Amino acid sequence: MSSQRPSPRSGLTEAAALNGTARGRVQGVGFRDFARREAVTLELRGWIRNEIDGGVSFHIEGRRANLDLFLARLERGPALGRVDEVVAEPAGVEGLQDFRIRG
């Protein structure tokens, strides 16, 4: 009987996805544009949108390592913003082709 172990580097190249929210002063400060630029730089796909409660929500897909970098950059946010919290959870990969700003 043989057992297969995942490669220590698996997750760096496998597609993964996250749904998340960011809270703080994240509307009216260029946060969605900032997130789009970061996603494009990291070769990620998905979307981001403003929510009625003043936060933003997002869905992001790509290599796991790049998703982690994206979250770290969102926590920093744009110069005019203030990010109090970024929360994300695993989601299904939808096979999106680009990153878009919605609503």
Short mmCIF file of C-alpha atoms in Angstrom, two decimals:
data_model
loop_
_atom_site.label_atom_id
_atom_site.label_comp_id
_atom_site.label_asym_id
_atom_site.label_seq_id
_atom_site.Cartn_x
_atom_site.Cartn_y
_atom_site.Cartn_z
CA MET A 1 0.00 0.00 0.00
CA SER A 2 1.46 3.35 -0.99
CA SER A 3 0.47 6.72 0.27
CA GLN A 4 0.74 9.90 -1.70
CA ARG A 5 1.73 13.01 0.13
CA PRO A 6 1.06 16.46 -1.23
CA SER A 7 4.12 18.25 -2.46
CA PRO A 8 5.37 20.91 -0.04
CA ARG A 9 4.86 23.35 -2.89
CA SER A 10 1.29 22.29 -3.69
CA GLY A 11 -0.94 25.24 -3.13
CA LEU A 12 1.59 27.53 -4.72
CA THR A 13 0.38 26.59 -8.20
CA GLU A 14 -3.07 25.08 -7.64
CA ALA A 15 -6.06 27.30 -8.31
CA ALA A 16 -7.87 28.43 -5.18
CA ALA A 17 -10.55 31.01 -4.42
CA LEU A 18 -11.66 33.23 -1.55
CA ASN A 19 -14.74 35.26 -0.72
CA GLY A 20 -14.08 38.15 1.60
CA THR A 21 -14.93 41.54 3.00
CA ALA A 22 -12.93 44.59 3.99
CA ARG A 23 -14.13 47.12 6.54
CA GLY A 24 -12.96 50.55 7.60
CA ARG A 25 -12.75 53.66 5.45
CA VAL A 26 -12.82 51.65 2.22
CA GLN A 27 -15.39 53.51 0.12
CA GLY A 28 -14.68 56.78 -1.65
CA VAL A 29 -10.91 56.44 -1.20
CA GLY A 30 -9.90 54.42 -4.27
CA PHE A 31 -9.95 51.08 -2.47
CA ARG A 32 -11.59 49.14 -5.31
CA ASP A 33 -9.15 50.57 -7.89
CA PHE A 34 -6.27 49.74 -5.54
CA ALA A 35 -7.57 46.16 -5.18
CA ARG A 36 -7.97 45.79 -8.95
CA ARG A 37 -4.39 46.95 -9.59
CA GLU A 38 -3.04 44.56 -6.97
CA ALA A 39 -5.09 41.67 -8.38
CA VAL A 40 -3.85 42.32 -11.93
CA THR A 41 -0.24 42.58 -10.71
CA LEU A 42 -0.62 39.22 -8.93
CA GLU A 43 -2.37 37.61 -11.94
CA LEU A 44 -5.58 37.03 -9.99
CA ARG A 45 -9.15 37.02 -11.27
CA GLY A 46 -12.41 37.95 -9.59
CA TRP A 47 -14.41 41.00 -8.60
CA ILE A 48 -14.87 43.61 -5.88
CA ARG A 49 -17.90 45.73 -5.02
CA ASN A 50 -19.14 48.30 -2.50
CA GLU A 51 -21.70 47.14 0.04
CA ILE A 52 -24.51 49.17 1.56
CA ASP A 53 -22.96 48.82 5.06
CA GLY A 54 -19.87 50.82 3.98
CA GLY A 55 -17.61 47.82 3.47
CA VAL A 56 -16.52 46.09 0.30
CA SER A 57 -16.88 42.44 -0.67
CA PHE A 58 -14.73 40.48 -3.09
CA HIS A 59 -14.23 37.13 -4.78
CA ILE A 60 -10.69 36.32 -5.87
CA GLU A 61 -9.18 33.33 -7.70
CA GLY A 62 -5.65 32.25 -8.51
CA ARG A 63 -2.58 30.64 -6.99
CA ARG A 64 -2.84 30.25 -3.22
CA ALA A 65 0.42 32.08 -2.58
CA ASN A 66 -0.83 35.07 -4.60
CA LEU A 67 -4.16 35.06 -2.75
CA ASP A 68 -2.24 35.42 0.50
CA LEU A 69 -0.22 38.32 -0.93
CA PHE A 70 -3.44 39.98 -2.13
CA LEU A 71 -4.98 39.78 1.35
CA ALA A 72 -1.84 41.27 2.91
CA ARG A 73 -1.93 44.15 0.43
CA LEU A 74 -5.64 44.75 1.08
CA GLU A 75 -4.88 45.02 4.79
CA ARG A 76 -2.46 47.85 3.95
CA GLY A 77 -4.95 49.52 1.58
CA PRO A 78 -4.58 52.73 -0.41
CA ALA A 79 -3.03 55.87 1.09
CA LEU A 80 -6.36 57.66 1.59
CA GLY A 81 -8.11 54.67 3.14
CA ARG A 82 -8.09 53.01 6.53
CA VAL A 83 -8.54 49.27 6.67
CA ASP A 84 -9.81 48.00 10.01
CA GLU A 85 -10.43 44.41 9.00
CA VAL A 86 -10.09 42.01 6.08
CA VAL A 87 -11.85 38.66 6.46
CA ALA A 88 -11.77 35.90 3.84
CA GLU A 89 -12.92 32.30 3.61
CA PRO A 90 -12.37 29.55 1.04
CA ALA A 91 -14.76 29.55 -1.91
CA GLY A 92 -15.34 27.59 -5.07
CA VAL A 93 -13.26 28.40 -8.13
CA GLU A 94 -15.60 29.85 -10.76
CA GLY A 95 -13.07 30.03 -13.59
CA LEU A 96 -13.30 33.80 -14.04
CA GLN A 97 -11.16 35.33 -16.79
CA ASP A 98 -10.34 38.79 -15.37
CA PHE A 99 -10.78 41.08 -12.37
CA ARG A 100 -13.67 43.54 -12.40
CA ILE A 101 -15.03 46.31 -10.25
CA ARG A 102 -18.75 45.83 -9.68
CA GLY A 103 -21.28 48.31 -8.30
#
